[in-house]
């Protein structure tokens, strides 16, 4: 019995020792061929997501409609793998994006304001709130890279976003506004005479957050990827008080990447 | 593919957001939406049975039932309808008011109520009482000298003078100023459509000026680019001002004596450019002022109240008499916009008398029960109800006089 056990351990070790070089060979085959361990990747994908408060405040009673806007994400990334086995590395890139959303939600006692050319109407709105968000800009991700297997790569790290164009506008209707406080003058609003708002000017031009990326190599050059860009800053400037809660940009991308070498 | 993906991702989003959607927040509002006196026979103290029910028409902290001048109400059971979840308290009491509790209304005794919202964070205070109608004399003269800034100081309000003080709703002349405040909150009191003119009357006393004003960016947003100056007796329901401005203007006061004529001193300057609702200039069209009086039956034979508003003030089937400044009309009866108006109001003060043209005789029994109402209305743009007119049109009004069959 004792002898049999020892034999098993030796066998396992032998097999393991034999498996290790084989795995390394696979990683090499599917990894970059560049002697420096640098890899350049071009990607194009579809982006879907939205700008949302988290957690969803109780004032938002239901989300009745959601339609993504645009949904383009193209860019390139360079990564450099380190160590003898080149399983770990760092990556940086540049992505251009055009994404956004259109939502229709039922809200109750939603604190808001409509501001136009110095005129202001503020209070608590109950009814339908329709929001359109359109964002165009660039993302710069800085990520740690881990090759989980010869085909799977997992990346994570911070990202920074610069907006070239940012729009946050919408309208409220089929309800009423209580002026200033819930005990204030009631102002009825219909769809024909909807009250519109535009907070585009109150949005930040810089955002940062965390990005998570999964990449699966179909061939040595082509891979499918999915990633999540989770904004960690309120999309509005800190002095913007009109909406009572912070809102974050959360977008997912799925697409195809091509590794140049 | 894209649609399929969108649908799938939306489903995922909806499920995840749905999962984190919190419980419905408790109501923050705390309004008395209706107050009802529970009486076997409301006609014991009221002229009309429906007067035992109060509904919030204007944003107001006073709940006032108006009984007959000779009525002597005592203890009456009261029923309040509140915002769901809200609780009413008689001031100074810790236990909530129970509907059906008898309340002492002797000698116009006023009761203070505190209504607390379901979330207990908000409170509204009300004063509730049974007042008495002031016997209507059938004749009044109004000089527009009794005006003041309203409570928040945004715009002016005009208290009715003489007999009209007890006769008009809240004892006030109404106008669109409260609606204008919603669209142009930055406007100063003198920039509102209705403003007083000190010493501007034909006799050197104060008068009132009605001016058609630009409603600014908010007005454009809700497709109401201009606001005509207006002046009338009745109720202006601000809550509907942006949704349905015509409905917001609810006309008239009931009377007991047959109105014969209404006269007023008027002066008019049309604005430069007549615009249609879309704000496009209409060359060749000149803006016109309006001044009319309408008598209508304010209660159906079944006892239901009839209120005419901006939609039907000139064409409701309830109308029994009408008088109006002359205008041109198309063969089909619709208003004809023209470059040569015939109203006759000029830049110089003149007295205009409108004699009511009765389509049917007044029923003495209906008259006795306050079943008819009279509307007196002025506007700086006769098409202002449809947001057509010339910005800058001005109508000055003074010395309005009502003559009735008695006294």
Tab-separated table of N, CA and C in Angstrom, chain B residues 329-392:
chain	number	residue	atom	x	y	z
B	329	UNK	N	-66.227	88.481	-38.816
B	329	UNK	CA	-66.329	87.018	-38.782
B	329	UNK	C	-66.459	86.479	-40.198
B	330	UNK	N	-66.000	85.272	-40.406
B	330	UNK	CA	-66.154	84.596	-41.700
B	330	UNK	C	-67.592	84.095	-41.818
B	331	UNK	N	-68.016	83.758	-43.062
B	331	UNK	CA	-69.395	83.270	-43.236
B	331	UNK	C	-69.703	82.044	-42.365
B	332	UNK	N	-68.680	81.224	-42.056
B	332	UNK	CA	-68.947	80.036	-41.230
B	332	UNK	C	-68.917	80.355	-39.729
B	333	UNK	N	-68.807	81.650	-39.412
B	333	UNK	CA	-68.874	82.041	-38.001
B	333	UNK	C	-67.523	82.121	-37.312
B	334	UNK	N	-66.464	81.655	-37.990
B	334	UNK	CA	-65.140	81.703	-37.351
B	334	UNK	C	-64.598	83.138	-37.379
B	335	UNK	N	-63.659	83.401	-36.489
B	335	UNK	CA	-63.075	84.742	-36.386
B	335	UNK	C	-62.300	85.089	-37.652
B	336	UNK	N	-62.470	86.332	-38.116
B	336	UNK	CA	-61.745	86.744	-39.331
B	336	UNK	C	-60.647	87.709	-38.948
B	337	UNK	N	-59.410	87.320	-39.219
B	337	UNK	CA	-58.275	88.199	-38.955
B	337	UNK	C	-58.205	89.204	-40.086
B	338	UNK	N	-57.936	90.449	-39.744
B	338	UNK	CA	-58.010	91.501	-40.763
B	338	UNK	C	-56.991	92.598	-40.477
B	339	UNK	N	-56.777	93.420	-41.491
B	339	UNK	CA	-55.924	94.595	-41.325
B	339	UNK	C	-56.738	95.832	-40.986
B	340	UNK	N	-58.067	95.708	-41.110
B	340	UNK	CA	-58.946	96.837	-40.810
B	340	UNK	C	-60.011	96.456	-39.781
B	341	UNK	N	-59.618	96.410	-38.521
B	341	UNK	CA	-60.582	96.007	-37.488
B	341	UNK	C	-61.696	97.046	-37.325
B	342	UNK	N	-62.797	96.599	-36.751
B	342	UNK	CA	-63.954	97.485	-36.600
B	342	UNK	C	-64.323	97.703	-35.132
B	343	UNK	N	-63.425	97.305	-34.213
B	343	UNK	CA	-63.774	97.414	-32.787
B	343	UNK	C	-63.896	98.850	-32.310
B	344	UNK	N	-63.194	99.767	-32.961
B	344	UNK	CA	-63.359	101.187	-32.626
B	344	UNK	C	-62.558	101.685	-31.442
B	345	UNK	N	-61.783	100.794	-30.794
B	345	UNK	CA	-60.978	101.246	-29.653
B	345	UNK	C	-59.699	101.861	-30.205
B	346	UNK	N	-59.417	103.096	-29.814
B	346	UNK	CA	-58.274	103.807	-30.392
B	346	UNK	C	-57.258	104.139	-29.308
B	347	UNK	N	-56.289	104.928	-29.666
B	347	UNK	CA	-55.256	105.343	-28.730
B	347	UNK	C	-55.757	106.364	-27.724
B	348	UNK	N	-56.983	106.863	-27.929
B	348	UNK	CA	-57.558	107.821	-26.978
B	348	UNK	C	-58.621	107.138	-26.140
B	349	UNK	N	-58.703	107.544	-24.853
B	349	UNK	CA	-59.715	106.966	-23.963
B	349	UNK	C	-61.114	107.205	-24.520
B	350	UNK	N	-61.916	106.127	-24.528
B	350	UNK	CA	-63.311	106.247	-24.918
B	350	UNK	C	-64.126	105.311	-24.032
B	351	UNK	N	-65.378	105.657	-23.826
B	351	UNK	CA	-66.260	104.765	-23.063
B	351	UNK	C	-66.998	103.839	-24.027
B	352	UNK	N	-66.990	102.534	-23.708
B	352	UNK	CA	-67.695	101.544	-24.525
B	352	UNK	C	-68.745	100.868	-23.650
B	353	UNK	N	-69.966	100.800	-24.153
B	353	UNK	CA	-71.032	100.136	-23.407
B	353	UNK	C	-71.515	98.931	-24.200
B	354	UNK	N	-71.457	97.751	-23.563
B	354	UNK	CA	-71.954	96.528	-24.199
B	354	UNK	C	-73.311	96.197	-23.585
B	355	UNK	N	-74.337	96.165	-24.416
B	355	UNK	CA	-75.670	95.816	-23.929
B	355	UNK	C	-75.916	94.339	-24.224
B	356	UNK	N	-76.264	93.575	-23.183
B	356	UNK	CA	-76.434	92.131	-23.346
B	356	UNK	C	-77.629	91.818	-24.239
B	357	UNK	N	-77.388	90.896	-25.170
B	357	UNK	CA	-78.408	90.486	-26.119
B	357	UNK	C	-78.919	89.116	-25.651
B	358	UNK	N	-80.130	89.086	-25.062
B	358	UNK	CA	-80.657	87.842	-24.484
B	358	UNK	C	-81.273	86.953	-25.552
B	359	UNK	N	-80.843	85.692	-25.558
B	359	UNK	CA	-81.391	84.716	-26.515
B	359	UNK	C	-82.669	84.099	-25.967
B	360	UNK	N	-82.819	84.118	-24.660
B	360	UNK	CA	-84.014	83.566	-24.029
B	360	UNK	C	-84.239	84.333	-22.724
B	361	UNK	N	-85.475	84.408	-22.248
B	361	UNK	CA	-85.700	85.120	-20.992
B	361	UNK	C	-85.105	84.328	-19.823
B	362	UNK	N	-84.713	85.030	-18.769
B	362	UNK	CA	-84.183	84.358	-17.593
B	362	UNK	C	-85.336	83.734	-16.818
B	363	UNK	N	-85.103	82.533	-16.323
B	363	UNK	CA	-86.103	81.831	-15.524
B	363	UNK	C	-86.024	82.387	-14.089
B	364	UNK	N	-87.114	83.026	-13.584
B	364	UNK	CA	-87.034	83.679	-12.267
B	364	UNK	C	-86.658	82.711	-11.143
B	365	UNK	N	-87.114	81.466	-11.262
B	365	UNK	CA	-86.820	80.475	-10.221
B	365	UNK	C	-85.321	80.133	-10.208
B	366	UNK	N	-84.752	79.967	-11.413
B	366	UNK	CA	-83.315	79.679	-11.539
B	366	UNK	C	-82.528	80.887	-11.038
B	367	UNK	N	-82.995	82.073	-11.398
B	367	UNK	CA	-82.333	83.324	-11.008
B	367	UNK	C	-82.286	83.443	-9.479
B	368	UNK	N	-83.400	83.093	-8.836
B	368	UNK	CA	-83.516	83.211	-7.391
B	368	UNK	C	-82.482	82.322	-6.682
B	369	UNK	N	-82.180	81.183	-7.315
B	369	UNK	CA	-81.232	80.234	-6.713
B	369	UNK	C	-79.801	80.456	-7.187
B	370	UNK	N	-79.501	81.646	-7.712
B	370	UNK	CA	-78.143	81.930	-8.203
B	370	UNK	C	-77.764	81.011	-9.354
B	371	UNK	N	-78.718	80.603	-10.163
B	371	UNK	CA	-78.465	79.621	-11.220
B	371	UNK	C	-77.872	80.183	-12.498
B	372	UNK	N	-77.676	81.505	-12.547
B	372	UNK	CA	-77.026	82.098	-13.717
B	372	UNK	C	-75.738	82.775	-13.273
B	373	UNK	N	-74.762	82.809	-14.204
B	373	UNK	CA	-73.502	83.488	-13.910
B	373	UNK	C	-73.201	84.509	-14.993
B	374	UNK	N	-72.457	85.526	-14.606
B	374	UNK	CA	-72.060	86.575	-15.547
B	374	UNK	C	-70.539	86.581	-15.679
B	375	UNK	N	-70.076	86.667	-16.918
B	375	UNK	CA	-68.651	86.776	-17.221
B	375	UNK	C	-68.384	88.189	-17.730
B	376	UNK	N	-67.368	88.847	-17.192
B	376	UNK	CA	-66.887	90.106	-17.767
B	376	UNK	C	-65.418	89.861	-18.078
B	377	UNK	N	-65.033	90.075	-19.331
B	377	UNK	CA	-63.679	89.688	-19.719
B	377	UNK	C	-63.046	90.694	-20.680
B	378	UNK	N	-61.755	90.947	-20.474
B	378	UNK	CA	-60.969	91.846	-21.330
B	378	UNK	C	-59.701	91.110	-21.763
B	379	UNK	N	-59.194	91.474	-22.948
B	379	UNK	CA	-57.921	90.890	-23.399
B	379	UNK	C	-57.211	91.878	-24.310
B	380	UNK	N	-55.869	91.862	-24.264
B	380	UNK	CA	-55.113	92.751	-25.146
B	380	UNK	C	-54.954	92.155	-26.543
B	381	UNK	N	-55.175	90.838	-26.682
B	381	UNK	CA	-55.169	90.192	-28.003
B	381	UNK	C	-56.390	89.299	-28.077
B	382	UNK	N	-57.283	89.586	-29.015
B	382	UNK	CA	-58.552	88.844	-29.042
B	382	UNK	C	-58.340	87.376	-29.374
B	383	UNK	N	-57.213	87.021	-30.046
B	383	UNK	CA	-56.912	85.626	-30.351
B	383	UNK	C	-55.893	85.057	-29.352
B	384	UNK	N	-55.715	85.774	-28.271
B	384	UNK	CA	-54.689	85.380	-27.294
B	384	UNK	C	-54.934	84.008	-26.700
B	385	UNK	N	-56.190	83.594	-26.607
B	385	UNK	CA	-56.500	82.271	-26.061
B	385	UNK	C	-55.867	81.182	-26.921
B	386	UNK	N	-55.643	81.516	-28.220
B	386	UNK	CA	-55.030	80.539	-29.131
B	386	UNK	C	-53.562	80.891	-29.373
B	387	UNK	N	-53.022	81.772	-28.526
B	387	UNK	CA	-51.609	82.181	-28.589
B	387	UNK	C	-51.246	82.828	-29.916
B	388	UNK	N	-52.234	83.576	-30.456
B	388	UNK	CA	-51.986	84.370	-31.649
B	388	UNK	C	-52.168	85.829	-31.256
B	389	UNK	N	-51.318	86.698	-31.787
B	389	UNK	CA	-51.432	88.111	-31.463
B	389	UNK	C	-50.130	88.824	-31.742
B	390	UNK	N	-50.073	90.077	-31.346
B	390	UNK	CA	-48.860	90.868	-31.556
B	390	UNK	C	-48.264	91.201	-30.196
B	391	UNK	N	-47.014	90.799	-30.015
B	391	UNK	CA	-46.339	91.134	-28.761
B	391	UNK	C	-46.259	92.653	-28.668
B	392	UNK	N	-46.636	93.191	-27.528
B	392	UNK	CA	-46.624	94.643	-27.354
B	392	UNK	C	-47.989	95.294	-27.528
